[in-house]
Coordinates of C-alpha atoms in Angstrom, one line a residue:
M1 CA 126.2 127.0 82.5
A2 CA 122.6 125.8 83.2
T3 CA 120.0 127.8 85.1
L4 CA 117.7 126.3 87.7
T5 CA 114.5 128.1 88.7
I6 CA 112.9 127.3 92.1
N7 CA 109.9 129.4 93.2
E8 CA 110.8 132.1 90.7
T9 CA 114.4 132.3 92.0
Q10 CA 117.1 131.5 89.5
Y11 CA 120.3 129.6 90.4
D12 CA 123.2 129.1 88.1
I13 CA 124.5 125.6 87.9
D14 CA 128.2 125.1 87.2
E15 CA 128.2 122.2 84.7
T16 CA 131.9 121.5 85.6
N17 CA 130.9 120.8 89.2
E18 CA 129.8 117.2 89.4
D19 CA 128.0 117.7 92.8
Q20 CA 125.9 120.5 91.4
V21 CA 125.1 118.6 88.2
Q22 CA 124.1 115.5 90.2
A23 CA 121.9 117.6 92.5
Y24 CA 120.4 119.4 89.5
N25 CA 119.6 116.1 87.8
E26 CA 118.1 114.6 91.0
L27 CA 116.0 117.7 91.4
L28 CA 114.7 117.4 87.9
A29 CA 113.9 113.7 88.4
N30 CA 112.1 114.5 91.6
Q31 CA 110.1 117.2 89.9
N32 CA 109.0 114.8 87.2
I33 CA 108.0 112.2 89.8
Q34 CA 106.0 114.9 91.7
Q35 CA 104.2 115.9 88.5
Q36 CA 103.3 112.2 87.9
L37 CA 102.1 111.8 91.4
D38 CA 100.0 114.9 91.3
Y39 CA 98.4 113.7 88.1
Q40 CA 97.7 110.2 89.5
L41 CA 96.2 111.8 92.6
A42 CA 93.9 114.0 90.5
V43 CA 92.8 110.9 88.6
L44 CA 92.2 108.9 91.8
K45 CA 90.2 111.8 93.3
E46 CA 88.0 112.0 90.2
R47 CA 87.5 108.2 90.1
S48 CA 86.7 108.0 93.8
G49 CA 84.1 110.8 93.3
I50 CA 82.5 108.8 90.5
L51 CA 82.6 105.6 92.6
A52 CA 81.0 107.5 95.5
N53 CA 78.2 108.7 93.3
I54 CA 77.6 105.2 92.0
L55 CA 77.5 103.8 95.5
K56 CA 75.1 106.6 96.6
G57 CA 72.9 105.8 93.7
M58 CA 72.9 102.1 94.6
L59 CA 72.1 102.9 98.2
V60 CA 69.1 105.0 97.3
T61 CA 67.9 102.3 94.9
E62 CA 68.2 99.6 97.5
E63 CA 66.4 101.8 100.1
D64 CA 63.6 102.5 97.7
G65 CA 63.4 98.8 96.8
D66 CA 63.3 97.7 100.4
G67 CA 60.7 100.3 101.2
E68 CA 58.4 99.1 98.4
D69 CA 58.7 95.4 99.4
K70 CA 57.7 96.1 103.1

């Protein structure tokens, strides 16, 4: 018998019940996908922050450059 824990609540999975086993496996797969998506989102947020800082720096540089030429 396998044990499934969701939000600190434990559920026993009857390994002889195909429906329960299938649901358990699908849940595990979904949890893995969710973890991957959470990681990718964190990476994208970090990279977008870096890109925003680069663009802000370019904007400041261009404004300073335009101001000096006029």
